[in-house]
Short mmCIF file of N, CA and C in Angstrom, two decimals:
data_model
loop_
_atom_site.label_atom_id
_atom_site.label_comp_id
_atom_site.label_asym_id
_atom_site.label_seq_id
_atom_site.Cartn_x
_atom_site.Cartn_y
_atom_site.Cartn_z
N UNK A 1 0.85 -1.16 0.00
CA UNK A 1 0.00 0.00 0.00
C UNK A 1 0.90 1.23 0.00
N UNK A 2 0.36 2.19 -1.04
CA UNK A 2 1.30 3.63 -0.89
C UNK A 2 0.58 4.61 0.40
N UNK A 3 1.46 5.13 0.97
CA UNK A 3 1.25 5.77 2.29
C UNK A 3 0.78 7.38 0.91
N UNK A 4 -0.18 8.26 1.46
CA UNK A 4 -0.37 9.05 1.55
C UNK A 4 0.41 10.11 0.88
N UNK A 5 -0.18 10.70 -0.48
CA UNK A 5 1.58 11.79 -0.58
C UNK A 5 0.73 13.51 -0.34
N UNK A 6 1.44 14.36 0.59
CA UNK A 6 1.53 15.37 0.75
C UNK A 6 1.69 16.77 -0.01
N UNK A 7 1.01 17.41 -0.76
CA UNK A 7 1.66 18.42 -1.36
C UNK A 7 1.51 20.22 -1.16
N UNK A 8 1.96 20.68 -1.42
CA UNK A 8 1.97 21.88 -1.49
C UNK A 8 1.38 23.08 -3.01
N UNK A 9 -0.12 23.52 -2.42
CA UNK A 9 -0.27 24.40 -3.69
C UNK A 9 0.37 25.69 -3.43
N UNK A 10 0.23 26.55 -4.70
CA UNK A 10 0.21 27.87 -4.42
C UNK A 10 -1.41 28.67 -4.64
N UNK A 11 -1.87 28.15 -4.83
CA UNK A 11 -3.34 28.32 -4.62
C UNK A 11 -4.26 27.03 -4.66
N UNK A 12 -5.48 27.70 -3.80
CA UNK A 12 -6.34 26.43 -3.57
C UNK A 12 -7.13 26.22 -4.28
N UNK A 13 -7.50 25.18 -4.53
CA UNK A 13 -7.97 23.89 -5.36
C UNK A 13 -9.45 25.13 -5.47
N UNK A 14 -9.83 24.95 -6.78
CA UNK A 14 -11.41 25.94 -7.44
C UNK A 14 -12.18 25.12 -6.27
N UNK A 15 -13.47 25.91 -6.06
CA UNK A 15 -14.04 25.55 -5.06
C UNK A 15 -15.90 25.59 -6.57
N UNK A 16 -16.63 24.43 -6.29
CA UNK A 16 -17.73 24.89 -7.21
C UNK A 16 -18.99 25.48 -6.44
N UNK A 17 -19.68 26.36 -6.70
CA UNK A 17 -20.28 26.88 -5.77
C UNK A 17 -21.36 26.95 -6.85
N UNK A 18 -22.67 26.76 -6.28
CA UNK A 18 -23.61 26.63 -6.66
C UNK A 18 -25.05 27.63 -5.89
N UNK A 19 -25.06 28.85 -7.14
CA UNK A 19 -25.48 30.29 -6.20
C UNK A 19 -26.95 30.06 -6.03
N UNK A 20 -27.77 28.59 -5.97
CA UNK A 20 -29.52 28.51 -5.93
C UNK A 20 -28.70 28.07 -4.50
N UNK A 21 -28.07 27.09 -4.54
CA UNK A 21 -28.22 26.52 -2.42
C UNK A 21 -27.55 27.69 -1.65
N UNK A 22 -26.49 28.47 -2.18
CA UNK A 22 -26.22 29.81 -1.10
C UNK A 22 -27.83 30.69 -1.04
N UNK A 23 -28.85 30.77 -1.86
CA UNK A 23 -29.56 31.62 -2.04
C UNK A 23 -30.47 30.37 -1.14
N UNK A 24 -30.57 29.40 -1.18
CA UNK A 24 -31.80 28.83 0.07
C UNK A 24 -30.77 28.93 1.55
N UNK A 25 -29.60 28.76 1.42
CA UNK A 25 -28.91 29.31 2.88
C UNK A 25 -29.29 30.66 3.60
N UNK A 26 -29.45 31.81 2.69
CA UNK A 26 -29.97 33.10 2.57
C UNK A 26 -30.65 32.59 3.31
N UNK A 27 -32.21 32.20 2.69
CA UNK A 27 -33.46 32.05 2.95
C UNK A 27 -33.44 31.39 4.55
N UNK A 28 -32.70 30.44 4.77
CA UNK A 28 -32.69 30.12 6.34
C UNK A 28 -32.82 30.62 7.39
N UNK A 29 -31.69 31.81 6.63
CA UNK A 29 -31.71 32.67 7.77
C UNK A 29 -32.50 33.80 8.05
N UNK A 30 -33.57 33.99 7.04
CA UNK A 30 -34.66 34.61 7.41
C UNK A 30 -35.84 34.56 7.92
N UNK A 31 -35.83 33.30 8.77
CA UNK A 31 -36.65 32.44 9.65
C UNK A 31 -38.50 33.12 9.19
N UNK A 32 -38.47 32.33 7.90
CA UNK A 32 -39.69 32.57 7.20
C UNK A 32 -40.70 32.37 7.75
N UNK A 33 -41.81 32.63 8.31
CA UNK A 33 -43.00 31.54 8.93
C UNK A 33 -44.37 31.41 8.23
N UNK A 34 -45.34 31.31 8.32
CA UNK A 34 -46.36 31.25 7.77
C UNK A 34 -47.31 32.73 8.17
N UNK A 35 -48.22 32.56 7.35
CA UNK A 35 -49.15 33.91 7.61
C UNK A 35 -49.20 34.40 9.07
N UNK A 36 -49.06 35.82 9.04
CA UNK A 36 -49.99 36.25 10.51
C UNK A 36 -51.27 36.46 10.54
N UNK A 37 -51.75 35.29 11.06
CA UNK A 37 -53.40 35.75 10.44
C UNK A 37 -53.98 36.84 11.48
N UNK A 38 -54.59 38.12 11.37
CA UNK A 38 -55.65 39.01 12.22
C UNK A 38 -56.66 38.48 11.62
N UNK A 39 -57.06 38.31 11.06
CA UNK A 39 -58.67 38.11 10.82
C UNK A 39 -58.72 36.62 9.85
N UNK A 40 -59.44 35.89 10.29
CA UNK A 40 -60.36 35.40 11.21
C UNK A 40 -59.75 35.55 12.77
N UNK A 41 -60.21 36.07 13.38
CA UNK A 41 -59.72 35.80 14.95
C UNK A 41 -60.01 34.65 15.92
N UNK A 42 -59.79 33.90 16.21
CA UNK A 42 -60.05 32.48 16.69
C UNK A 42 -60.94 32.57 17.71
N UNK A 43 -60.93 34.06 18.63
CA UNK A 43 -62.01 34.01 19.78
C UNK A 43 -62.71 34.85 19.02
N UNK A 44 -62.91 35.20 17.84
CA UNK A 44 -63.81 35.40 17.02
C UNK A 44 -65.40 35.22 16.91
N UNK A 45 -66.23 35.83 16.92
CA UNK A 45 -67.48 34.64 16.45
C UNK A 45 -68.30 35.45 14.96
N UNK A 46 -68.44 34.81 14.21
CA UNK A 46 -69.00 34.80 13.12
C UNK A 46 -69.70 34.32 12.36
N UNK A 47 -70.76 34.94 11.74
CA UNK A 47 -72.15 34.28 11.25
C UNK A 47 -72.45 33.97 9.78
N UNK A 48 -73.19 32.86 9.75
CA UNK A 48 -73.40 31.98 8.14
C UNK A 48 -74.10 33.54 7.65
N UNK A 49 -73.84 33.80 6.63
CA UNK A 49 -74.32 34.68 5.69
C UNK A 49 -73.71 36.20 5.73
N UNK A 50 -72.77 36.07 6.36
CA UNK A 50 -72.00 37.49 6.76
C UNK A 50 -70.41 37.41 6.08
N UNK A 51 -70.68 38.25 5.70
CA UNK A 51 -69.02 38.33 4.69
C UNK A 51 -68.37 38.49 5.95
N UNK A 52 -66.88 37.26 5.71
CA UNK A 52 -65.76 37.92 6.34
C UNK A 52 -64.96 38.60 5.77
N UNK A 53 -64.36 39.14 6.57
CA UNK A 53 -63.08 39.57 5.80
C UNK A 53 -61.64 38.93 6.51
N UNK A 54 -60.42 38.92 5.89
CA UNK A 54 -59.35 37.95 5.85
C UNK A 54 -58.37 38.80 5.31
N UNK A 55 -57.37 38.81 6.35
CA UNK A 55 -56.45 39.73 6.26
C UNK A 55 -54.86 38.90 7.09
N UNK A 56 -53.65 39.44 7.11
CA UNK A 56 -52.61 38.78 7.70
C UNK A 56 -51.40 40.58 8.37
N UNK A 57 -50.79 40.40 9.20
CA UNK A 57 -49.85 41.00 9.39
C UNK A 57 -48.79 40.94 8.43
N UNK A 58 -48.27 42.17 8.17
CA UNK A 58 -46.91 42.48 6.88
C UNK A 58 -45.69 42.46 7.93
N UNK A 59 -45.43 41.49 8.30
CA UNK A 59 -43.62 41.83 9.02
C UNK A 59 -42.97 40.88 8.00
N UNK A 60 -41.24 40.83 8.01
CA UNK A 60 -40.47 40.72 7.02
C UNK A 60 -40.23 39.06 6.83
N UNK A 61 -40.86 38.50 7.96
CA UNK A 61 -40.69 36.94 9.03
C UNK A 61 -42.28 36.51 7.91
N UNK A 62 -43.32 36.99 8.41
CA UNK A 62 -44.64 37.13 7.59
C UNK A 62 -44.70 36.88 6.87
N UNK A 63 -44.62 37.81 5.69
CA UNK A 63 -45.00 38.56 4.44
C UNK A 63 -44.08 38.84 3.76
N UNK A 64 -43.06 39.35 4.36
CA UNK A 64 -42.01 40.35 3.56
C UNK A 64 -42.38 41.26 3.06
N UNK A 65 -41.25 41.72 1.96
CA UNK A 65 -40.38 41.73 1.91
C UNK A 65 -38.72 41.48 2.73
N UNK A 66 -38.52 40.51 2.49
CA UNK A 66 -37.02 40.21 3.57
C UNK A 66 -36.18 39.91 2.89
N UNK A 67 -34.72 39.97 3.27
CA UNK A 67 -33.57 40.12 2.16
C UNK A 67 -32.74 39.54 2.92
N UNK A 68 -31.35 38.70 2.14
CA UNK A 68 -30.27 37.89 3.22
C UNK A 68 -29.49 37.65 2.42
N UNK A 69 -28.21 37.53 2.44
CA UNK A 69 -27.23 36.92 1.42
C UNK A 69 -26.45 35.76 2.61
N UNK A 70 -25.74 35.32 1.46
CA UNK A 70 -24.69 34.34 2.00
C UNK A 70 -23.65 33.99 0.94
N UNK A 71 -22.57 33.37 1.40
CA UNK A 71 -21.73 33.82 0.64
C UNK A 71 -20.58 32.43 1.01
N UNK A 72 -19.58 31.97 -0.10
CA UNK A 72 -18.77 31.27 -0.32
C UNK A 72 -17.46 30.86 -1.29
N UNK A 73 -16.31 30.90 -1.13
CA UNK A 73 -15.69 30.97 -2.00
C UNK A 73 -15.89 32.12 -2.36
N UNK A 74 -15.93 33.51 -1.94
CA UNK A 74 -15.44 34.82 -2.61
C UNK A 74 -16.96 34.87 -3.50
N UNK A 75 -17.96 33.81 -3.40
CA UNK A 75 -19.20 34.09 -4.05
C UNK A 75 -20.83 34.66 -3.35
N UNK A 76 -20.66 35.54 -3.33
CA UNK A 76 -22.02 36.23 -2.43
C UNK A 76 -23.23 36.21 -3.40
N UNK A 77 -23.77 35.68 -2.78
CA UNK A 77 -25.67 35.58 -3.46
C UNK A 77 -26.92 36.22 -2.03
N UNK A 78 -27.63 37.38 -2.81
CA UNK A 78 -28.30 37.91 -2.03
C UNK A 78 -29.62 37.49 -2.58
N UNK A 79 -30.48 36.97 -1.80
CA UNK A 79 -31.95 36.37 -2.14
C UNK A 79 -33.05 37.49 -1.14
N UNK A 80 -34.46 38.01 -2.08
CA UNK A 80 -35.58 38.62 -1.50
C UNK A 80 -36.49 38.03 -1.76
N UNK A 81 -36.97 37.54 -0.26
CA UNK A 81 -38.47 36.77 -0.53
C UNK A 81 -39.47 37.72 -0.19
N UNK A 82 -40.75 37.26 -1.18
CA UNK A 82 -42.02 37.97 -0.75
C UNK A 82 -43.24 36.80 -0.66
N UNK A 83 -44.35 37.11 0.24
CA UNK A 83 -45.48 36.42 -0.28
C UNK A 83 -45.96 37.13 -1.25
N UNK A 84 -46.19 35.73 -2.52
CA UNK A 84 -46.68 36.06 -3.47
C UNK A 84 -48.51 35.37 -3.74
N UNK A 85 -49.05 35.14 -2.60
CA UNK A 85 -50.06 34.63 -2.62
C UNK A 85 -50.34 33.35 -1.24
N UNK A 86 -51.73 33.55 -0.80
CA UNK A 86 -52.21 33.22 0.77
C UNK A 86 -53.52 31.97 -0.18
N UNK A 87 -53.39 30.80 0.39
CA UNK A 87 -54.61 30.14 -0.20
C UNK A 87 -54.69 29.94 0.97
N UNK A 88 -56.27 30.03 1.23
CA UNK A 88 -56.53 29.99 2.67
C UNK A 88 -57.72 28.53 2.39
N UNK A 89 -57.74 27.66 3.15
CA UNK A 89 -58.58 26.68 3.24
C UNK A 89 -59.53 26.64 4.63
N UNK A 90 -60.94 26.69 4.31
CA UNK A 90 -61.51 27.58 5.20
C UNK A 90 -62.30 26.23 5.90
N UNK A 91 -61.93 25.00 5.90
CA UNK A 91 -62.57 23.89 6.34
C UNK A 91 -63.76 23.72 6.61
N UNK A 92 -64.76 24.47 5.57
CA UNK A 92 -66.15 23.93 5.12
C UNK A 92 -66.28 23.42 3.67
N UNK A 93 -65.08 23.30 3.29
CA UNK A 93 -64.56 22.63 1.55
C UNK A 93 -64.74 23.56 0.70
N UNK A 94 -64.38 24.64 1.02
CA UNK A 94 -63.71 25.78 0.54
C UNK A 94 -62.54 26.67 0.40
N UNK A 95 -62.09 26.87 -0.56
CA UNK A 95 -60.91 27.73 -0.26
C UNK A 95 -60.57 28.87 -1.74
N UNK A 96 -59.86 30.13 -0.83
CA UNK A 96 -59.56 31.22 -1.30
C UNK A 96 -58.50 31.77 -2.00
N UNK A 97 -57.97 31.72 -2.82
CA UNK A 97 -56.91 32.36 -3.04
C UNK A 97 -56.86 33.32 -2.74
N UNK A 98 -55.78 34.63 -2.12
CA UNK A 98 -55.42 36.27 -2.17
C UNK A 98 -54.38 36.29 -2.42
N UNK A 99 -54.18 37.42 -3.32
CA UNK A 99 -52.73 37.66 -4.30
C UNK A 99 -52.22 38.49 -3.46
N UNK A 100 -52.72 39.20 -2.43
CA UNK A 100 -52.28 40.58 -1.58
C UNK A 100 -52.64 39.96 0.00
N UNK A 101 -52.31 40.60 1.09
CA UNK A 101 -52.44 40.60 2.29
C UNK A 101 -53.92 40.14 2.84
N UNK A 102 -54.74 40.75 2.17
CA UNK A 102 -56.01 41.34 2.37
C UNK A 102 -56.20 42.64 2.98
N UNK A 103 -57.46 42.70 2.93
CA UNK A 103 -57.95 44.13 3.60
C UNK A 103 -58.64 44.21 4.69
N UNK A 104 -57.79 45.20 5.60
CA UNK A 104 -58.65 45.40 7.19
C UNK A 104 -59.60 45.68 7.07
N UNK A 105 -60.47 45.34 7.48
CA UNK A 105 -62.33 45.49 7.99
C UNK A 105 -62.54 46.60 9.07
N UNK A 106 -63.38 47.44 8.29
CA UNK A 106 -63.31 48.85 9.34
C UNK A 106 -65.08 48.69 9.87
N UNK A 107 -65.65 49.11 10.87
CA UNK A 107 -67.03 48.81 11.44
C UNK A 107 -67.56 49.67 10.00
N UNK A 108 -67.34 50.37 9.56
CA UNK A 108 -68.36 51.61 8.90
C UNK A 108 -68.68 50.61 7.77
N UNK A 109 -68.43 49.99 7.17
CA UNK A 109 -68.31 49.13 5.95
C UNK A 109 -69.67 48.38 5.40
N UNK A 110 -69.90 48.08 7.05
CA UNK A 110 -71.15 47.26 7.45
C UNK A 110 -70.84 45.66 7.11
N UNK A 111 -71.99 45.22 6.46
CA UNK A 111 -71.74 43.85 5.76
C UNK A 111 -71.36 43.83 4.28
N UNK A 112 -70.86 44.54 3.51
CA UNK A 112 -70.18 44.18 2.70
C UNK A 112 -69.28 43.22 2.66
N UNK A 113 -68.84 42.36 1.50
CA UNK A 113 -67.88 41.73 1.43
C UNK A 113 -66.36 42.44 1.04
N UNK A 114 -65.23 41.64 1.25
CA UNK A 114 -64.00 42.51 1.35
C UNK A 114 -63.87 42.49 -0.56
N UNK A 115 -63.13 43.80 -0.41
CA UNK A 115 -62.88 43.85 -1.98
C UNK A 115 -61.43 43.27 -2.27
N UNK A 116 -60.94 42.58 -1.13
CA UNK A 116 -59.18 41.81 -1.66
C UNK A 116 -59.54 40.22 -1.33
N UNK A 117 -59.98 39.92 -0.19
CA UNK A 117 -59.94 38.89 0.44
C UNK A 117 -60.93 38.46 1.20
N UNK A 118 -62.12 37.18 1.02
CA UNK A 118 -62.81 37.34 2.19
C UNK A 118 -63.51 35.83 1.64
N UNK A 119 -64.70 35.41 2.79
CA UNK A 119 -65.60 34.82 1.98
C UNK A 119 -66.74 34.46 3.27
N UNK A 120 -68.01 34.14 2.68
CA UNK A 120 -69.23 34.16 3.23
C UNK A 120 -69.30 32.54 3.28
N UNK A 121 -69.36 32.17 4.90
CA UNK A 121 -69.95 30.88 5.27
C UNK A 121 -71.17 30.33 4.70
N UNK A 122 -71.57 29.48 4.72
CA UNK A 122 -72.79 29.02 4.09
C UNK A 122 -74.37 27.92 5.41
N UNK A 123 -72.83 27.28 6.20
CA UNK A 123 -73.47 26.59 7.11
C UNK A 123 -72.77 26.90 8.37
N UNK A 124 -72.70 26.58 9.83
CA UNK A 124 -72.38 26.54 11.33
C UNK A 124 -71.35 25.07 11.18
N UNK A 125 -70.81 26.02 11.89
CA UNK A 125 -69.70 24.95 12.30
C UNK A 125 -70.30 23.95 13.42
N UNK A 126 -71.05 24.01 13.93
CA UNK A 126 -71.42 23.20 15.15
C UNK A 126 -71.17 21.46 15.25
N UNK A 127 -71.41 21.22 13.79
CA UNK A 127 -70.99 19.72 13.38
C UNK A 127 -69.51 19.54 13.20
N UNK A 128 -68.35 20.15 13.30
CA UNK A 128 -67.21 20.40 13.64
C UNK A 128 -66.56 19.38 14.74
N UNK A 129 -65.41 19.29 14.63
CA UNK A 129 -64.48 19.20 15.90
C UNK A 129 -64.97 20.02 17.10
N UNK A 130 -65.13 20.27 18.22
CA UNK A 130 -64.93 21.26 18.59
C UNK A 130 -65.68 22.71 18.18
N UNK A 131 -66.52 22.25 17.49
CA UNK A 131 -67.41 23.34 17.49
C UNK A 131 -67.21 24.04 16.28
N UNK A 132 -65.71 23.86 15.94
CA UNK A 132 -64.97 25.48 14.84
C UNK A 132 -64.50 24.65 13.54
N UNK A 133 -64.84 25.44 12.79
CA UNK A 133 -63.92 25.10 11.47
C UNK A 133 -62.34 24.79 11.60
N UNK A 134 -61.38 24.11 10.91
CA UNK A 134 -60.41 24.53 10.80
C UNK A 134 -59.69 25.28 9.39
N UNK A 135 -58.88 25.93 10.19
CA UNK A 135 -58.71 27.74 8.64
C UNK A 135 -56.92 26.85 8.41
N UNK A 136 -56.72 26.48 7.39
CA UNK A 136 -55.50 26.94 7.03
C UNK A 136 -54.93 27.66 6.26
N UNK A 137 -53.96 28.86 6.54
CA UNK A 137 -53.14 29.72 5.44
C UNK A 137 -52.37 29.50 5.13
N UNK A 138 -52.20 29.04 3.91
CA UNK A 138 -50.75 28.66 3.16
C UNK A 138 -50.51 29.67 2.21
N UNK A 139 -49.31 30.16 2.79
CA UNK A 139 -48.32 31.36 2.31
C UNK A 139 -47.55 30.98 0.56
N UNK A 140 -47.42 30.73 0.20
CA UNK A 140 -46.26 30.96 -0.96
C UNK A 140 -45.42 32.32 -1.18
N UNK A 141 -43.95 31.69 -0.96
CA UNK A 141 -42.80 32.47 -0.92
C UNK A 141 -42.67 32.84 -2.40
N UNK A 142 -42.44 33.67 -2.77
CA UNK A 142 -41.22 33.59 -4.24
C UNK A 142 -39.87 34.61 -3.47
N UNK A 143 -38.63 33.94 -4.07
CA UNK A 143 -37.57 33.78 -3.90
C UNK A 143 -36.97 34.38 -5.37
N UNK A 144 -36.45 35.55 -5.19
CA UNK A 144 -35.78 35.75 -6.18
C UNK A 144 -33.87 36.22 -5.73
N UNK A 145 -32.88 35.92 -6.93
CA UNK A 145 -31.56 35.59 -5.92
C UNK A 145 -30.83 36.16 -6.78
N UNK A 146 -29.47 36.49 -6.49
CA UNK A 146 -28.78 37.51 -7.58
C UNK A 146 -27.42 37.08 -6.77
N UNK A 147 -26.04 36.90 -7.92
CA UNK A 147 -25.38 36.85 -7.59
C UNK A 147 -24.27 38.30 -7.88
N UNK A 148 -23.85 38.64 -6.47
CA UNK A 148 -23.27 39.81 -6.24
C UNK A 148 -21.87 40.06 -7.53
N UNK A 149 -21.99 40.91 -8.38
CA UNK A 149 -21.20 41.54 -9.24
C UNK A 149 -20.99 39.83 -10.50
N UNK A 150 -21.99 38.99 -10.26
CA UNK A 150 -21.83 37.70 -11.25
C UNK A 150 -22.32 37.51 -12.33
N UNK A 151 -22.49 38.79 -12.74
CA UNK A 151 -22.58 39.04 -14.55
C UNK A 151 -23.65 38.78 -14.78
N UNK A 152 -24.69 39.09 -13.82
CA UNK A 152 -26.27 39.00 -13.94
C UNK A 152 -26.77 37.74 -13.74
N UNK A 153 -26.15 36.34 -12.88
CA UNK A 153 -26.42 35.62 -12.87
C UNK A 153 -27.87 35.52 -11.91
N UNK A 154 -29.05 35.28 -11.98
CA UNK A 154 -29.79 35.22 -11.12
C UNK A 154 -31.19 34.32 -11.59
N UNK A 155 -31.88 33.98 -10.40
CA UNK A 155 -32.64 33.28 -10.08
C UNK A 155 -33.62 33.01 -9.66
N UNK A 156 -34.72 31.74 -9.17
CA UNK A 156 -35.95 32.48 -8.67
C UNK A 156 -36.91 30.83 -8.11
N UNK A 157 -36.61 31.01 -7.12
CA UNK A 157 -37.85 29.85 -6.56
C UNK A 157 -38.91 30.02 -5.14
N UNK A 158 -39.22 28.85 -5.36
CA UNK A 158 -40.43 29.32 -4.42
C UNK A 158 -40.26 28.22 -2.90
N UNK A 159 -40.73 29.13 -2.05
CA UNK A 159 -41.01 28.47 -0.56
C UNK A 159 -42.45 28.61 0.22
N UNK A 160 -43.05 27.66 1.02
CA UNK A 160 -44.28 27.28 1.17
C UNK A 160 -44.15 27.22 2.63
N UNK A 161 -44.75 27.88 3.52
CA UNK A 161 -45.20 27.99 4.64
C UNK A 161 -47.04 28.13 4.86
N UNK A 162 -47.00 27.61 6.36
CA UNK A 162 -48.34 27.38 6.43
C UNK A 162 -48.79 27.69 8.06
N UNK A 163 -50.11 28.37 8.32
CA UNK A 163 -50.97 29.12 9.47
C UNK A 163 -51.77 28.07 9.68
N UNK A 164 -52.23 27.82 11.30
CA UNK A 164 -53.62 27.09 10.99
C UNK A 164 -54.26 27.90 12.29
N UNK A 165 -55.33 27.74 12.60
CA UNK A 165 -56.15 28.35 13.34
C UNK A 165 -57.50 27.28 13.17
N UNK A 166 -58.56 28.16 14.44
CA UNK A 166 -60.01 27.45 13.93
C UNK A 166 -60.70 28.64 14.66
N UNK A 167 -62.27 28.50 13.81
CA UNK A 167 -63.12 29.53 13.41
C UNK A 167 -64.12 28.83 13.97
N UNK A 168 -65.21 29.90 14.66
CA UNK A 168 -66.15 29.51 15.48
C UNK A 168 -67.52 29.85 14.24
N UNK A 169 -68.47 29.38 13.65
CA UNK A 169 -69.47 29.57 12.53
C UNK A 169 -70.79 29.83 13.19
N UNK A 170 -71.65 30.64 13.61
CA UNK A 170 -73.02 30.44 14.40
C UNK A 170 -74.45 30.87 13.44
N UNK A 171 -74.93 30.43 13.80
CA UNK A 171 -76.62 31.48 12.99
C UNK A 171 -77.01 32.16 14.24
N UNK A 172 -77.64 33.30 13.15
CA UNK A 172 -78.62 34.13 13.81
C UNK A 172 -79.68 33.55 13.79
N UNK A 173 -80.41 33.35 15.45
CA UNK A 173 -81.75 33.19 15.04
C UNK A 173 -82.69 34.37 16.02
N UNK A 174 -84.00 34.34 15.05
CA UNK A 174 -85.05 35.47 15.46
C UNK A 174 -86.24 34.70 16.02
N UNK A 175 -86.02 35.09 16.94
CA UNK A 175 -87.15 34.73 17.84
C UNK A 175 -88.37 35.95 17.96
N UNK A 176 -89.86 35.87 17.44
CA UNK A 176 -90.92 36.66 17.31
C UNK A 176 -92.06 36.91 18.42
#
């Protein structure tokens, strides 16, 4: 058996660097999470035939816009994620797409439905788990990535986070 031979460079061996996994390293470290949901509010209560409205908090963890690089071998890749869309599954076998945040619900509005995001129950949750629907928000990231002074090399994928909550559904009833 040959023992081992030792050598000496004057520079080190090319290193291959591959600027989509520095750009999901980025992304790590922007401890992405799923929607902030404000509305539906879980101690919420809300009625079959009443528009909701459906909305999320904008922080950079949220929603974004958030930005991060990372870097190797003298190669820096800076990646900005945004949500680019909330499908919300509203566990009466329905579900929503919103391309935007949604829109806060102000009292003056009345019962209108939301003009970004929303949707009108049909039946009571009472036949439920627990009484409540369950809501999930699933976020979609897009990921777009650029490598620093790399001759326009750049890129673009997507990351999937997800909210869950549950929604209380009641009727009005009129008693004469």
């Amino acid at each position: 058996m040959t023992p081992p031979q030792i050598f000496w460079a004057a520079a080190a061996p090319a290193v291959n660097v591959d600027p989509e996994q520095l750009a999901r390293e980025a992304v790590d470290r922007m401890l992405l999470t799923g929607p902030s949901i404000v509305s539906p509010r879980p101690a919420g209560k809300y009625t079959v035939g009443v528009p909701m409205w459906m909305w999320v908090n904008q922080t950079p963890t949220t929603y974004g816009p958030n930005t991060a690089s990372a870097g190797l071998a003298g190669v820096t890749v800076t990646a900005t994620a945004k949500v680019s869309k909330i499908v919300w599954k509203l566990g009466d076998g329905e579900s929503v797409t919103c391309n935007g945040p949604g829109t806060r619900y102000e009292a003056s509005v009345g019962k209108q439905e939301s003009p970004t995001c929303g949707h009108t129950y049909t039946r009571t949750s009472a036949s439920q788990s627990g009484g409540k629907y369950a809501v999930t928000a699933t976020a979609t990231w897009t990921v777009d990535w650029q490598v620093a002074g790399g001759g326009g090399q750049t890129g673009q994928f997507t990351e999937v986070r997800q909210s869950q909550m549950q929604v209380a559904i009641g009727e009005v009833q009129v008693v004469g």
